[in-house]
Coordinates of C-alpha atoms in Angstrom, one line a residue:
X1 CA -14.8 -13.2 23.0
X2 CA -16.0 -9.6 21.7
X3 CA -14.9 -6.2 23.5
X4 CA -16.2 -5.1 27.0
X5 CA -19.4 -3.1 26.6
X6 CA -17.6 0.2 28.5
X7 CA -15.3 0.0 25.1
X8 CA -17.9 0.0 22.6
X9 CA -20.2 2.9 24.2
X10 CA -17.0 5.2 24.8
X11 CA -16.9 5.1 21.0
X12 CA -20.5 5.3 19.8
X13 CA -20.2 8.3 22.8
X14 CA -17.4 9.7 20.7
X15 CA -18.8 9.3 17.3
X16 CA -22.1 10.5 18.6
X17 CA -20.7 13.7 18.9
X18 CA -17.9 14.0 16.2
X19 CA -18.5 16.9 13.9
X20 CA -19.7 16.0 10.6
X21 CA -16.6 17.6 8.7
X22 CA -13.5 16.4 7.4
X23 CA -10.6 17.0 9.7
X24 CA -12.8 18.0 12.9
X25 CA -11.3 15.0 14.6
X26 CA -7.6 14.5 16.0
X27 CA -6.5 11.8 13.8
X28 CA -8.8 12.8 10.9
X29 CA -6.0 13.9 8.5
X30 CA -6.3 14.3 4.9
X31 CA -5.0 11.2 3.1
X32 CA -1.9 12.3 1.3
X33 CA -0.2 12.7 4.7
X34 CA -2.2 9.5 5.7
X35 CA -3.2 6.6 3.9
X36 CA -1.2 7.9 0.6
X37 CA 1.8 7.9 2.5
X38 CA 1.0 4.4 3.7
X39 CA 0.0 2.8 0.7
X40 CA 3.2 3.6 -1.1
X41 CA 5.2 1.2 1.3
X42 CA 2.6 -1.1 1.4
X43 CA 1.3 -1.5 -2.7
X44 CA 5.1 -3.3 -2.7
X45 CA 4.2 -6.3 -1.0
X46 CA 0.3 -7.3 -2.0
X47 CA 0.5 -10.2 -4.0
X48 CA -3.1 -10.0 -5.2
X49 CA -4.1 -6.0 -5.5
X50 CA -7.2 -7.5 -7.1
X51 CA -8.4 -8.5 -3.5
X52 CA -11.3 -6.8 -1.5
X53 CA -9.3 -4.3 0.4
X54 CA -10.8 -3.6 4.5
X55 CA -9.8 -0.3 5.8
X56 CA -10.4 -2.0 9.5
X57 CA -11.6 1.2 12.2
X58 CA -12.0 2.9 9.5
X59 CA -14.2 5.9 11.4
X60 CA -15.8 8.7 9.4
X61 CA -14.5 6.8 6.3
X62 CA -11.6 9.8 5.1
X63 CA -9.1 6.7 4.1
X64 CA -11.6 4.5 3.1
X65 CA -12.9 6.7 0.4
X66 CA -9.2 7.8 -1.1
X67 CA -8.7 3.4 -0.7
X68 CA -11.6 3.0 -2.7
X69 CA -10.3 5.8 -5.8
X70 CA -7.2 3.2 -5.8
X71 CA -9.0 -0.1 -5.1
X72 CA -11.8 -2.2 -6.9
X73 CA -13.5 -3.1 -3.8
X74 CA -13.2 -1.5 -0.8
X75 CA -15.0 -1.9 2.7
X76 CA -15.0 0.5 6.1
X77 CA -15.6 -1.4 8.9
X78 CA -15.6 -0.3 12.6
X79 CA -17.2 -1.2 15.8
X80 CA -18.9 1.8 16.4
X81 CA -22.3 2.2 14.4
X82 CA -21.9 5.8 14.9
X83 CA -18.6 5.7 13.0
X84 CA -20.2 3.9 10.0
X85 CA -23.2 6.3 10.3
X86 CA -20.3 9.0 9.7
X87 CA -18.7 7.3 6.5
X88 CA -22.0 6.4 4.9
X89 CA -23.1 9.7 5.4
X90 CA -19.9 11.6 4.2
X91 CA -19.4 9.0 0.8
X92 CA -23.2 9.7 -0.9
X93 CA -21.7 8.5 -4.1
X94 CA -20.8 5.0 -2.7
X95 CA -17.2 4.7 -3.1
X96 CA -16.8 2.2 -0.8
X97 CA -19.6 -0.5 1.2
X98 CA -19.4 0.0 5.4
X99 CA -20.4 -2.4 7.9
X100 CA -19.9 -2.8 11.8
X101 CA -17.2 -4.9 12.9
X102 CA -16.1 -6.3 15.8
X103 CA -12.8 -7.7 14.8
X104 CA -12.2 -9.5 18.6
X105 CA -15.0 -11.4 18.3
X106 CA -13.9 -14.5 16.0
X107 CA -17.3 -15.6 15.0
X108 CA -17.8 -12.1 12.8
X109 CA -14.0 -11.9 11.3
X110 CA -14.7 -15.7 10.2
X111 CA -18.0 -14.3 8.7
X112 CA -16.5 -11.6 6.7
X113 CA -13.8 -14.1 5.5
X114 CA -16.9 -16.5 3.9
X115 CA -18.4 -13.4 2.4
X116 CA -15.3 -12.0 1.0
X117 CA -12.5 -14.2 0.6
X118 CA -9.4 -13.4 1.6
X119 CA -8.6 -9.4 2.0
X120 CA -5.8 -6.9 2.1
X121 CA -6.3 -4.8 5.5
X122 CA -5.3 -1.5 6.5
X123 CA -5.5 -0.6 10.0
X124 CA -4.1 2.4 11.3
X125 CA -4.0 3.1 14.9
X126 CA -6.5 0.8 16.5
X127 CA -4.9 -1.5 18.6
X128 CA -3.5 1.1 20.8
X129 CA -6.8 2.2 21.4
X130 CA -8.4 -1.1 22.1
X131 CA -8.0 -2.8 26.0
X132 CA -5.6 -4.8 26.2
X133 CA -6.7 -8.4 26.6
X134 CA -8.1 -7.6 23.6
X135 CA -5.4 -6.7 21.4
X136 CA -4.3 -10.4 20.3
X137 CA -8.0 -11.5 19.6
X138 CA -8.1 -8.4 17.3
X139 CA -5.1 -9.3 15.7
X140 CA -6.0 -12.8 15.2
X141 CA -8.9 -11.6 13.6
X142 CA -6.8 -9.2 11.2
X143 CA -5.1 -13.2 10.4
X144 CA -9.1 -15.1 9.9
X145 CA -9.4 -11.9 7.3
X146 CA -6.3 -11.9 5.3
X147 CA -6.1 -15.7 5.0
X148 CA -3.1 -17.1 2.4
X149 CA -3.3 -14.6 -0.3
X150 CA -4.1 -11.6 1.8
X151 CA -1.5 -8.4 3.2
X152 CA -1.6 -6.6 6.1
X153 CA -0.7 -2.7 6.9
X154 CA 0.0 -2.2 10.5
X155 CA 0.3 1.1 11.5
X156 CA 0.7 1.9 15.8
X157 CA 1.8 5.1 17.5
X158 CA 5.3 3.9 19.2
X159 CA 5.7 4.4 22.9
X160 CA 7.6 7.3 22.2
X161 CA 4.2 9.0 21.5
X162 CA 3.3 8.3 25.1
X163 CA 5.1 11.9 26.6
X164 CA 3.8 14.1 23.8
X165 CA 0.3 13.0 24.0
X166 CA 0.8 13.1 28.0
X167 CA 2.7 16.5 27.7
X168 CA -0.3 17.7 25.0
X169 CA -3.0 16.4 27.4
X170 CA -1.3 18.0 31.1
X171 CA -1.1 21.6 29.4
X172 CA -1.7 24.3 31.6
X173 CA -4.2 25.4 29.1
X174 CA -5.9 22.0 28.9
X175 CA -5.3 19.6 25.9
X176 CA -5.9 20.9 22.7
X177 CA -9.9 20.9 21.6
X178 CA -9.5 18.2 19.4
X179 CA -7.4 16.0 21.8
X180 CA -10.2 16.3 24.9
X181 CA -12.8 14.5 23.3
X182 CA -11.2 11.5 23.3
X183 CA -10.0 11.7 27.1
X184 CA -13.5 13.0 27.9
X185 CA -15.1 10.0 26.6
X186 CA -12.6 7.7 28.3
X187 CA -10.4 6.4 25.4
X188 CA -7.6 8.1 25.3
X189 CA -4.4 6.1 23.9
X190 CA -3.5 3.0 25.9
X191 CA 0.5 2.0 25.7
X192 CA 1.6 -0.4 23.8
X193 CA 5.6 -1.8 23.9
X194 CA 7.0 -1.3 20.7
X195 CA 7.9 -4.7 20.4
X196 CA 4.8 -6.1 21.2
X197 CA 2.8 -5.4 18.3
X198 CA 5.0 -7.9 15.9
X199 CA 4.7 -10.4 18.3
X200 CA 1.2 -10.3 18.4
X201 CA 1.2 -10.7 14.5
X202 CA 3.5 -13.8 14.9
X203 CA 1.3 -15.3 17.2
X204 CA -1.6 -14.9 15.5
X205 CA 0.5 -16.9 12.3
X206 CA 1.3 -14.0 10.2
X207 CA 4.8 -13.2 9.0
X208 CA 6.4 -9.5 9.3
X209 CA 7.4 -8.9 5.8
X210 CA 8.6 -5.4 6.0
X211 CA 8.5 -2.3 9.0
X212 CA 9.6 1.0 9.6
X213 CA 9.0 4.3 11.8
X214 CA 7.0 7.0 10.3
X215 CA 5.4 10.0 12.3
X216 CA 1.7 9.8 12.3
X217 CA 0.3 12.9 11.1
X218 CA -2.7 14.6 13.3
X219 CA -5.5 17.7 12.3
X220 CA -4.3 19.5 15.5
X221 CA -1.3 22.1 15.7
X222 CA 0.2 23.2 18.5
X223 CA 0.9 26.6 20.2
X224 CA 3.5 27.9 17.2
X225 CA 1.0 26.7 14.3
X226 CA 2.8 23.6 13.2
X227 CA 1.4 20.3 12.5
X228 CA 1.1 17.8 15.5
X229 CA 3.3 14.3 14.7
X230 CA 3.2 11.4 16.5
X231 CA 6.2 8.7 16.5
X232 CA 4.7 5.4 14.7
X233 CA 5.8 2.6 13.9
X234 CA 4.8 0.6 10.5
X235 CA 4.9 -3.4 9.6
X236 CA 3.0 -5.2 6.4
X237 CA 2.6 -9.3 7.7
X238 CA 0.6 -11.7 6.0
X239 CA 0.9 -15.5 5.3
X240 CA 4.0 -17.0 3.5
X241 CA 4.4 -20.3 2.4

């Protein structure tokens, strides 16, 4: 199984087009309101820190390269060749290795896993994104990579962030510049239960080991200048014996 074709050309669509510059897309933030903030609960619970770490959808590579300042080995992978064409681009120095990934399809997951051993994966905000008969093949895939040793951090806008991205998106002066993009190329945030998302890394044989709510910080501000936040919710899963 690997995701529907309308999926993957919606992205390289979007990625096509992204600016070059840090920050020019929505969820683009700098990392010590992103990843930083993320690895601090998730550092806690890796039992080998010495493992290649996968910053999974990684994108134009912003986390990936602050990951790779902190990590011996670090890889960006996403399914869009456009988005790896963006992080390649913007990390000249080499930081970190990117490759194309499509994490539903089991074949390239189990691939990955032969070349690298067991990993520690970060994945922020992907499976909201992806369609939904997809979302448990993608986190099965997330299992393949991690194997025994490896750690997980789960990040997912909550359902509470469906009426502020519906209430940003319905404006009467349209959605913000950095929001329509996405809707324009027919991605915009899917729903997914709060609940769900742990069950999907039980299923898949993981354990949750920890979880919380944080608000997922955006490069877009609203009408009186501050910051746009999303509600998220956190977990770190991996195998236990």
């Amino acid at each position: 199984m690997s995701v529907t074709s309308r999926y993957r050309e919606a992205w390289e669509g979007f990625w096509r087009e992204a600016p070059e510059e840090q920050g020019a897309v929505f969820w683009d933030a700098e990392p010590a309101l992103t990843a930083g903030v993320h690895l601090a609960l998730f550092e806690p619970h890796l039992t080998d820190p010495g493992l290649a770490m996968v910053d999974l959808g990684c994108g134009n590579g912003t986390q990936t390269r602050f990951l790779a300042e902190r990590f011996g080995h670090v890889v960006g992978a996403d399914l869009s060749d456009a988005a790896v064409d963006h992080a390649r681009h913007a990390d000249p120095a080499g930081q970190a290795t990117y490759r194309v990934l499509d994490a539903v399809e089991k074949g390239e997951t189990e691939t990955m896993h032969a070349e690298l051993g067991d990993v520690n994966v970060y994945m922020r905000g992907v499976l909201h994104q992806a369609e939904q008969d997809d979302r448990q093949p993608l986190v099965d895939g997330i299992a393949a990579l991690v194997g025994d040793r490896g750690r997980v951090f789960l990040v997912e806008l909550a359902e509470a962030a469906k009426p502020v991205l519906l209430g940003l998106a319905q404006s009467p002066a349209g959605p913000p510049p950095k929001l329509a993009p996405i809707f324009q190329h027919g991605i915009a945030p899917g729903e997914v239960a709060d609940d769900a998302v742990p069950e999907y890394v039980r299923a898949a044989g993981l354990t949750v080991l920890a979880s919380g709510e944080l608000p997922l910080t955006t490069t877009e501000s609203a009408a009186d200048g501050s910051r746009i936040e999303l509600p998220s919710k956190w977990l770190v899963a991996g195998r236990t014996a």
